[in-house]
Tab-separated table of C-alpha atoms and ligand atoms in Angstrom:
chain	number	residue	atom	x	y	z
X	1064	MET	CA	31.625	4.429	-27.186
X	1065	LYS	CA	30.492	0.598	-28.763
X	1066	PRO	CA	29.635	-2.070	-26.982
X	1067	ALA	CA	31.162	-5.603	-26.482
X	1068	VAL	CA	29.551	-8.192	-29.054
X	1069	PHE	CA	26.160	-9.574	-28.542
X	1070	ASP	CA	23.787	-11.756	-29.761
X	1071	TYR	CA	20.374	-10.708	-30.439
X	1072	HIS	CA	16.632	-11.968	-29.733
X	1073	SER	CA	13.250	-10.447	-29.608
X	1074	PRO	CA	10.506	-12.869	-28.557
X	1075	ALA	CA	6.819	-12.596	-29.249
X	1076	ASP	CA	6.025	-13.768	-26.353
X	1077	LEU	CA	6.611	-13.523	-22.311
X	1078	GLU	CA	7.307	-17.447	-23.015
X	1079	GLU	CA	9.890	-17.690	-25.535
X	1080	ALA	CA	11.403	-14.830	-23.207
X	1081	LEU	CA	11.470	-17.039	-20.413
X	1082	ARG	CA	12.747	-19.587	-22.595
X	1083	LEU	CA	15.438	-18.202	-23.872
X	1084	LEU	CA	16.583	-16.469	-19.982
X	1085	ASP	CA	16.507	-20.051	-18.806
X	1086	GLU	CA	18.637	-21.546	-21.840
X	1087	PHE	CA	21.154	-18.326	-21.931
X	1088	GLY	CA	21.505	-17.759	-17.780
X	1089	TYR	CA	23.735	-15.724	-16.588
X	1090	ASP	CA	25.081	-14.743	-20.465
X	1091	ALA	CA	21.872	-12.834	-20.933
X	1092	LYS	CA	20.436	-9.922	-19.870
X	1093	ILE	CA	16.729	-8.466	-20.370
X	1094	MET	CA	16.307	-5.391	-22.507
X	1095	SER	CA	13.344	-2.910	-21.769
X	1096	GLY	CA	13.899	0.772	-22.721
X	1097	GLY	CA	17.420	-0.288	-23.090
X	1098	GLN	CA	18.205	3.717	-21.350
X	1099	SER	CA	20.440	2.054	-18.436
X	1100	LEU	CA	21.355	-1.086	-20.390
X	1101	ILE	CA	22.794	0.308	-23.213
X	1102	PRO	CA	25.192	3.193	-21.320
X	1103	MET	CA	26.292	0.445	-19.093
X	1104	MET	CA	27.151	-1.723	-22.360
X	1105	ASN	CA	28.411	1.279	-23.890
X	1106	MET	CA	31.004	2.012	-21.232
X	1107	ARG	CA	31.892	-1.856	-20.593
X	1108	LEU	CA	30.479	-1.878	-17.703
X	1109	ALA	CA	27.796	-4.943	-18.592
X	1110	ARG	CA	29.258	-7.127	-21.254
X	1111	PRO	CA	25.930	-9.692	-21.728
X	1112	GLN	CA	26.675	-12.337	-24.137
X	1113	VAL	CA	23.147	-12.292	-25.219
X	1114	ILE	CA	20.590	-9.684	-25.483
X	1115	ILE	CA	16.915	-10.453	-25.206
X	1116	ASP	CA	14.681	-7.686	-26.302
X	1117	ILE	CA	11.123	-7.615	-24.724
X	1118	ASN	CA	10.320	-4.546	-26.272
X	1119	ASN	CA	7.936	-6.434	-28.718
X	1120	ILE	CA	6.026	-8.460	-25.907
X	1121	SER	CA	2.980	-5.887	-25.671
X	1122	GLU	CA	1.147	-7.821	-23.004
X	1123	LEU	CA	3.453	-6.233	-20.679
X	1124	SER	CA	2.474	-2.758	-21.263
X	1125	TYR	CA	-0.742	-1.454	-19.471
X	1126	ILE	CA	-2.260	0.235	-16.957
X	1127	GLN	CA	-4.945	-0.996	-15.059
X	1128	VAL	CA	-7.160	1.029	-12.099
X	1129	THR	CA	-9.695	-1.024	-10.510
X	1130	ASP	CA	-11.106	0.541	-6.867
X	1131	SER	CA	-8.582	-0.865	-4.735
X	1132	VAL	CA	-5.195	-1.197	-7.050
X	1133	ILE	CA	-3.279	0.190	-9.938
X	1134	LYS	CA	-1.813	-2.538	-12.056
X	1135	ILE	CA	0.966	-1.662	-14.540
X	1136	GLY	CA	2.724	-3.409	-16.881
X	1137	GLY	CA	6.441	-4.000	-16.424
X	1138	LEU	CA	7.254	-3.140	-20.275
X	1139	THR	CA	5.170	0.045	-19.824
X	1140	ARG	CA	7.165	3.503	-20.348
X	1141	HIS	CA	7.693	6.317	-18.239
X	1142	TYR	CA	5.375	8.864	-19.959
X	1143	GLN	CA	2.300	6.516	-20.100
X	1144	VAL	CA	2.157	6.636	-16.353
X	1145	GLU	CA	3.009	10.153	-16.402
X	1146	GLU	CA	-0.243	11.349	-18.917
X	1147	SER	CA	-2.274	9.042	-17.834
X	1148	LYS	CA	-5.630	10.741	-16.255
X	1149	GLU	CA	-6.840	7.554	-14.329
X	1150	ILE	CA	-3.292	7.608	-12.703
X	1151	GLU	CA	-3.306	11.094	-11.931
X	1152	ARG	CA	-7.034	10.554	-10.210
X	1153	VAL	CA	-6.110	7.914	-7.818
X	1154	CYS	CA	-2.237	8.729	-7.294
X	1155	PRO	CA	-1.023	11.952	-8.120
X	1156	LEU	CA	2.105	11.146	-6.557
X	1157	LEU	CA	3.093	8.537	-9.612
X	1158	THR	CA	2.354	11.683	-12.264
X	1159	GLU	CA	4.269	14.138	-9.800
X	1160	GLY	CA	7.400	11.988	-9.212
X	1161	MET	CA	7.498	10.365	-13.246
X	1162	LYS	CA	8.164	14.481	-14.311
X	1163	LEU	CA	11.534	14.464	-12.039
X	1164	ILE	CA	12.799	11.489	-14.456
X	1165	GLY	CA	15.125	12.701	-16.640
X	1166	HIS	CA	14.290	14.066	-19.739
X	1167	SER	CA	11.164	13.550	-21.902
X	1168	GLN	CA	12.973	11.854	-24.031
X	1169	ILE	CA	14.059	9.102	-21.407
X	1170	ARG	CA	10.947	8.849	-20.485
X	1171	SER	CA	9.298	8.162	-23.856
X	1172	ARG	CA	11.958	5.105	-24.017
X	1173	GLY	CA	12.306	3.901	-19.987
X	1174	THR	CA	10.071	1.522	-18.193
X	1175	ILE	CA	8.509	0.936	-15.212
X	1176	GLY	CA	9.979	-2.440	-14.767
X	1177	GLY	CA	13.542	-1.390	-15.823
X	1178	SER	CA	14.202	1.392	-13.339
X	1179	ILE	CA	12.648	-1.096	-10.603
X	1180	VAL	CA	14.707	-3.348	-11.540
X	1181	HIS	CA	17.970	-1.574	-11.987
X	1182	ALA	CA	17.552	-0.252	-8.671
X	1183	ASP	CA	19.204	2.871	-8.502
X	1184	PRO	CA	18.790	4.403	-5.106
X	1185	THR	CA	18.413	7.849	-6.045
X	1186	ALA	CA	16.092	6.883	-8.910
X	1187	GLU	CA	12.404	8.054	-8.485
X	1188	LEU	CA	10.609	4.667	-9.190
X	1189	PRO	CA	12.309	2.715	-6.170
X	1190	VAL	CA	11.477	5.646	-3.551
X	1191	MET	CA	7.603	5.902	-4.943
X	1192	MET	CA	7.378	2.176	-5.117
X	1193	THR	CA	8.410	2.141	-1.160
X	1194	LEU	CA	6.304	4.507	-0.049
X	1195	LEU	CA	3.546	3.242	-1.597
X	1196	GLY	CA	4.017	-0.273	-0.458
X	1197	ALA	CA	3.942	-1.821	-4.436
X	1198	GLU	CA	4.305	-5.382	-4.825
X	1199	PHE	CA	5.910	-6.781	-7.712
X	1200	THR	CA	4.855	-9.852	-9.852
X	1201	LEU	CA	8.037	-11.852	-11.012
X	1202	ALA	CA	7.784	-14.328	-13.970
X	1203	SER	CA	9.843	-17.570	-14.359
X	1204	PRO	CA	9.669	-20.401	-16.110
X	1205	ASP	CA	8.607	-22.063	-12.694
X	1206	GLY	CA	5.574	-19.529	-12.619
X	1207	LYS	CA	5.255	-16.428	-10.639
X	1208	ARG	CA	6.008	-14.971	-7.358
X	1209	THR	CA	5.039	-11.640	-6.073
X	1210	VAL	CA	7.215	-9.791	-3.658
X	1211	THR	CA	7.340	-6.532	-1.540
X	1212	THR	CA	9.679	-3.650	-1.892
X	1213	ASP	CA	11.430	-4.875	1.312
X	1214	GLU	CA	12.063	-8.053	0.145
X	1215	PHE	CA	13.122	-6.833	-3.330
X	1216	PHE	CA	15.539	-4.061	-2.631
X	1217	LEU	CA	18.710	-5.130	-1.449
X	1218	THR	CA	21.406	-2.534	-1.919
X	1219	TYR	CA	22.974	-0.571	-5.088
X	1220	LEU	CA	21.775	-1.735	-8.442
X	1221	THR	CA	21.263	-4.944	-6.734
X	1222	THR	CA	17.632	-7.083	-6.052
X	1223	THR	CA	16.212	-10.466	-5.575
X	1224	ILE	CA	15.584	-10.971	-8.355
X	1225	ASP	CA	16.547	-14.594	-9.988
X	1226	MET	CA	18.087	-14.574	-13.431
X	1227	ASN	CA	15.175	-16.464	-15.434
X	1228	GLU	CA	13.079	-14.312	-13.688
X	1229	ILE	CA	10.951	-11.303	-15.580
X	1230	LEU	CA	8.999	-8.510	-13.882
X	1231	VAL	CA	6.252	-8.592	-15.401
X	1232	SER	CA	3.773	-6.397	-13.166
X	1233	ILE	CA	3.950	-3.707	-10.293
X	1234	ASP	CA	-0.093	-3.476	-8.083
X	1235	ILE	CA	-0.097	-0.005	-6.039
X	1236	PRO	CA	-2.791	-0.408	-3.557
X	1237	ILE	CA	-4.767	3.281	-3.765
X	1238	PRO	CA	-4.422	5.420	-0.771
X	1239	SER	CA	-7.104	5.899	0.760
X	1240	THR	CA	-8.952	8.991	0.547
X	1241	ARG	CA	-7.809	12.741	2.442
X	1242	THR	CA	-4.211	11.361	1.767
X	1243	GLY	CA	-2.056	13.879	0.043
X	1244	TYR	CA	1.380	13.050	-1.449
X	1245	ALA	CA	4.536	14.892	-2.063
X	1246	ILE	CA	7.760	14.116	-3.908
X	1247	ASP	CA	10.733	16.729	-4.246
X	1248	GLU	CA	14.677	16.209	-4.978
X	1249	PHE	CA	17.724	18.075	-4.755
X	1250	THR	CA	19.865	17.580	-8.331
X	1251	LEU	CA	22.536	19.545	-9.988
X	1252	ARG	CA	21.153	20.531	-12.863
X	1253	LYS	CA	17.569	19.504	-13.864
X	1254	GLY	CA	16.878	16.292	-15.169
X	1255	ASP	CA	20.179	14.863	-13.340
X	1256	PHE	CA	19.908	11.965	-10.968
X	1257	ALA	CA	18.948	13.321	-7.340
X	1258	ILE	CA	21.329	13.802	-4.805
X	1259	VAL	CA	18.698	13.103	-2.274
X	1260	LEU	CA	15.065	12.703	-2.809
X	1261	ALA	CA	12.444	12.722	-0.523
X	1262	ALA	CA	8.776	11.731	-0.811
X	1263	ALA	CA	5.771	11.602	1.552
X	1264	SER	CA	2.167	10.613	2.049
X	1265	VAL	CA	-0.440	12.222	4.874
X	1266	THR	CA	-3.747	11.374	5.593
X	1267	LEU	CA	-6.405	13.297	7.740
X	1268	SER	CA	-9.125	11.828	10.083
X	1269	GLU	CA	-12.234	14.177	9.802
X	1270	ASP	CA	-11.313	16.087	12.517
X	1271	GLY	CA	-8.180	17.079	10.801
X	1272	THR	CA	-5.781	15.458	12.777
X	1273	ILE	CA	-2.902	13.138	11.197
X	1274	ALA	CA	-4.982	9.578	11.299
X	1275	SER	CA	-1.376	8.217	8.839
X	1276	ALA	CA	2.041	9.252	7.585
X	1277	SER	CA	4.707	8.035	5.729
X	1278	LEU	CA	7.986	9.259	4.604
X	1279	CYS	CA	10.713	7.984	2.535
X	1280	LEU	CA	14.254	8.788	1.400
X	1281	GLY	CA	16.411	8.236	-1.741
X	1282	GLY	CA	20.513	9.092	-2.116
X	1283	VAL	CA	21.078	8.067	1.767
X	1284	ASP	CA	21.648	4.493	1.398
X	1285	GLY	CA	21.681	0.777	-0.746
X	1286	VAL	CA	17.736	1.523	-0.842
X	1287	PRO	CA	14.778	3.543	-0.590
X	1288	VAL	CA	14.812	4.163	3.151
X	1289	LEU	CA	11.126	4.364	4.898
X	1290	LEU	CA	11.582	6.698	8.413
X	1291	GLU	CA	8.590	5.085	10.189
X	1292	GLU	CA	11.063	7.125	13.148
X	1293	VAL	CA	9.805	10.329	11.968
X	1294	THR	CA	6.023	9.993	11.063
X	1295	GLU	CA	5.098	7.439	13.832
X	1296	GLY	CA	5.073	10.867	16.352
X	1297	MET	CA	2.967	12.548	14.076
X	1298	ILE	CA	-0.054	10.489	14.436
X	1299	GLY	CA	-3.326	12.038	15.974
X	1300	GLN	CA	-1.652	15.676	16.320
X	1301	VAL	CA	-2.926	18.526	13.863
X	1302	PRO	CA	0.071	19.113	10.984
X	1303	SER	CA	1.872	22.424	11.486
X	1304	THR	CA	5.341	23.495	10.470
X	1305	GLU	CA	6.688	23.192	13.982
X	1306	LEU	CA	5.118	19.365	14.245
X	1307	ILE	CA	6.705	18.639	10.998
X	1308	ALA	CA	9.907	20.060	11.682
X	1309	GLU	CA	10.489	19.162	14.893
X	1310	SER	CA	9.526	15.030	13.805
X	1311	CYS	CA	12.355	16.143	10.668
X	1312	GLU	CA	14.980	17.131	13.076
X	1313	GLN	CA	15.802	13.464	14.103
X	1314	ILE	CA	16.449	12.635	10.547
X	1315	ALA	CA	20.286	13.610	11.130
X	1316	ASP	CA	20.397	10.566	13.452
X	1317	LEU	CA	18.516	8.273	11.594
X	1318	VAL	CA	20.527	8.264	8.272
X	1319	GLU	CA	24.541	7.496	7.769
X	1320	PRO	CA	24.518	8.510	3.992
X	1321	GLU	CA	28.113	7.557	2.112
X	1322	PRO	CA	29.876	10.894	1.127
X	1323	ASP	CA	30.991	11.047	-2.806
X	1324	ILE	CA	32.255	13.374	-5.129
X	1325	HIS	CA	28.348	15.639	-5.137
X	1326	ALA	CA	28.288	15.687	-1.467
X	1327	SER	CA	29.291	15.413	1.918
X	1328	SER	CA	27.490	13.153	4.078
X	1329	GLU	CA	26.553	16.244	6.144
X	1330	TYR	CA	25.685	18.168	3.241
X	1331	ARG	CA	23.136	14.588	2.196
X	1332	LYS	CA	22.056	14.599	5.845
X	1333	ASP	CA	20.941	18.521	5.876
X	1334	LEU	CA	19.447	17.994	2.279
X	1335	CYS	CA	17.050	15.202	3.617
X	1336	ILE	CA	15.995	17.494	6.450
X	1337	THR	CA	15.232	20.282	4.420
X	1338	TYR	CA	13.560	17.946	1.598
X	1339	ALA	CA	11.930	15.724	4.032
X	1340	LYS	CA	10.364	19.046	5.743
X	1341	ARG	CA	9.031	20.353	2.428
X	1342	VAL	CA	7.289	16.855	1.166
X	1343	LEU	CA	5.817	16.375	4.355
X	1344	GLU	CA	4.330	19.911	4.754
X	1345	ARG	CA	3.338	20.072	1.295
X	1346	ALA	CA	1.766	16.257	1.509
X	1347	ALA	CA	-0.233	17.546	4.858
X	1348	GLU	CA	-1.815	20.703	2.880
X	1349	ARG	CA	-2.493	18.782	-0.334
X	1350	ALA	CA	-4.527	16.483	2.066
X	1351	ALA	CA	-5.693	18.926	3.984
X	1352	LEU	CA	-7.753	20.471	0.444
X	1353	LEU	CA	-9.422	16.880	-0.424
Q	2416	FAD	C1	20.345	10.900	-19.381
Q	2416	FAD	C2	19.858	9.820	-18.580
Q	2416	FAD	C3	19.107	10.666	-17.740
Q	2416	FAD	C4	18.458	9.285	-16.907
Q	2416	FAD	N1	17.929	10.009	-15.593
Q	2416	FAD	C5	16.991	9.664	-14.584
Q	2416	FAD	C6	15.922	10.149	-13.299
Q	2416	FAD	O1	16.469	11.162	-13.146
Q	2416	FAD	N2	15.580	9.101	-12.877
Q	2416	FAD	C7	15.744	7.553	-13.001
Q	2416	FAD	O2	15.114	6.923	-12.138
Q	2416	FAD	N3	15.965	7.348	-13.920
Q	2416	FAD	C8	16.834	8.336	-15.146
Q	2416	FAD	N4	17.409	7.287	-15.817
Q	2416	FAD	C9	17.458	5.871	-16.338
Q	2416	FAD	C10	15.674	5.632	-16.889
Q	2416	FAD	O3	14.881	5.817	-15.723
Q	2416	FAD	C11	16.148	4.104	-17.125
Q	2416	FAD	O4	15.059	4.077	-18.350
Q	2416	FAD	C12	16.001	3.238	-16.268
Q	2416	FAD	O5	16.695	2.965	-15.413
Q	2416	FAD	C13	16.212	1.702	-16.423
Q	2416	FAD	O6	14.751	1.607	-17.236
Q	2416	FAD	P1	14.704	1.093	-19.281
Q	2416	FAD	O7	13.321	0.839	-19.464
Q	2416	FAD	O8	15.378	1.578	-19.319
Q	2416	FAD	O9	15.643	-0.493	-18.465
Q	2416	FAD	P2	17.259	-1.204	-19.524
Q	2416	FAD	O10	18.132	0.239	-19.593
Q	2416	FAD	O11	16.433	-1.589	-20.533
Q	2416	FAD	O12	16.983	-2.625	-18.375
Q	2416	FAD	C14	17.879	-2.337	-17.213
Q	2416	FAD	C15	17.874	-3.312	-16.781
Q	2416	FAD	O13	16.749	-3.853	-15.902
Q	2416	FAD	C16	16.881	-4.969	-16.535
Q	2416	FAD	N5	15.715	-5.126	-16.825
Q	2416	FAD	C17	14.704	-4.349	-17.774
Q	2416	FAD	N6	12.999	-4.902	-17.642
Q	2416	FAD	C18	13.638	-5.448	-16.956
Q	2416	FAD	C19	12.016	-6.812	-16.486
Q	2416	FAD	N7	10.952	-6.212	-16.714
Q	2416	FAD	N8	12.107	-7.588	-16.022
Q	2416	FAD	C20	13.484	-7.952	-15.435
Q	2416	FAD	N9	14.944	-7.294	-15.772
Q	2416	FAD	C21	14.542	-6.334	-16.837
Q	2416	FAD	C22	17.686	-5.199	-17.538
Q	2416	FAD	O14	18.405	-6.595	-17.927
Q	2416	FAD	C23	19.017	-4.557	-17.000
Q	2416	FAD	O15	19.966	-4.827	-15.984
Q	2416	FAD	C24	18.300	8.208	-16.808
Q	2416	FAD	C25	18.989	7.480	-18.526
Q	2416	FAD	C26	19.870	8.539	-18.696
Q	2416	FAD	C27	20.272	7.857	-20.123
């Protein structure tokens, strides 16, 4: 299959990319890794008249780790995050989650910004960004603005990014010490998009009780779903299989996943509970080892 005819621009810097985006407006699409955009164009689900390829804008590709935050440029490839020893040291969730994205060929080309803007609710990055409380910086000819994941993700494949904006950087707060993380997912085949995915964090106090915990699910709604109702009752308690199992039972009443050709709503709910328990237990075990 081939895409519809389009004009191609390859700006050398961000300023030029923003000028082109402003000039062509809704007729244009940014291309970063092309791993989602090109298949959509080939299937004629997207027919941009102008492609603005940002792959030459090297200023958008970087990883910086400070004491309090991980900063990732929008054009940074999945594999660069997966292989970063600094990221593995301060936030191993990202290392673990990145390995679940497609196959190594996809991760060698796909970008962090592209996956976030594509906003597939079964994709790993939107779920991890939501769990971690990331913020996204969007640049336009008028300047920059920073948004939270709550403000950014609207529904399936839809975000609040404006047609003249580029996602230039992602800021992820570095978790406090004694925080364990886990991410896991149910797929039909290795490398497929998840039917359901779950990510969790558990922070332990000095006395071994839970100081804070978070759980985020993907594949159950149009956006990643943070389930504070499940984790808030765990605060102050000693983590155990029973506590986690009991807390997760309420998930059946909190999510209403749509059925599709892959799974019924009830089956997805069962998967949510199974995977939520699994990642919370694993996160608590890992926190106890720190
Ligand atoms: C076989 C296959 C399996 C896959 N499996 C998975 C999987 O298991 N999990 C998963 O999460 N993903 C999976 N993907 C998708 C992959 O992760 C993509 O890389 C990702 O969704 C999009 O990133 P990209 O850089 O390729 O973006 P592109 O395809 O270039 O762009 C995607 C969208 O984002 C816009 N865009 C891109 N970058 C920016 C930016 N910086 N600012 C503003 N807009 C931007 C584009 O205009 C387009 O609308 C798979 C893809 C394939 C082909």
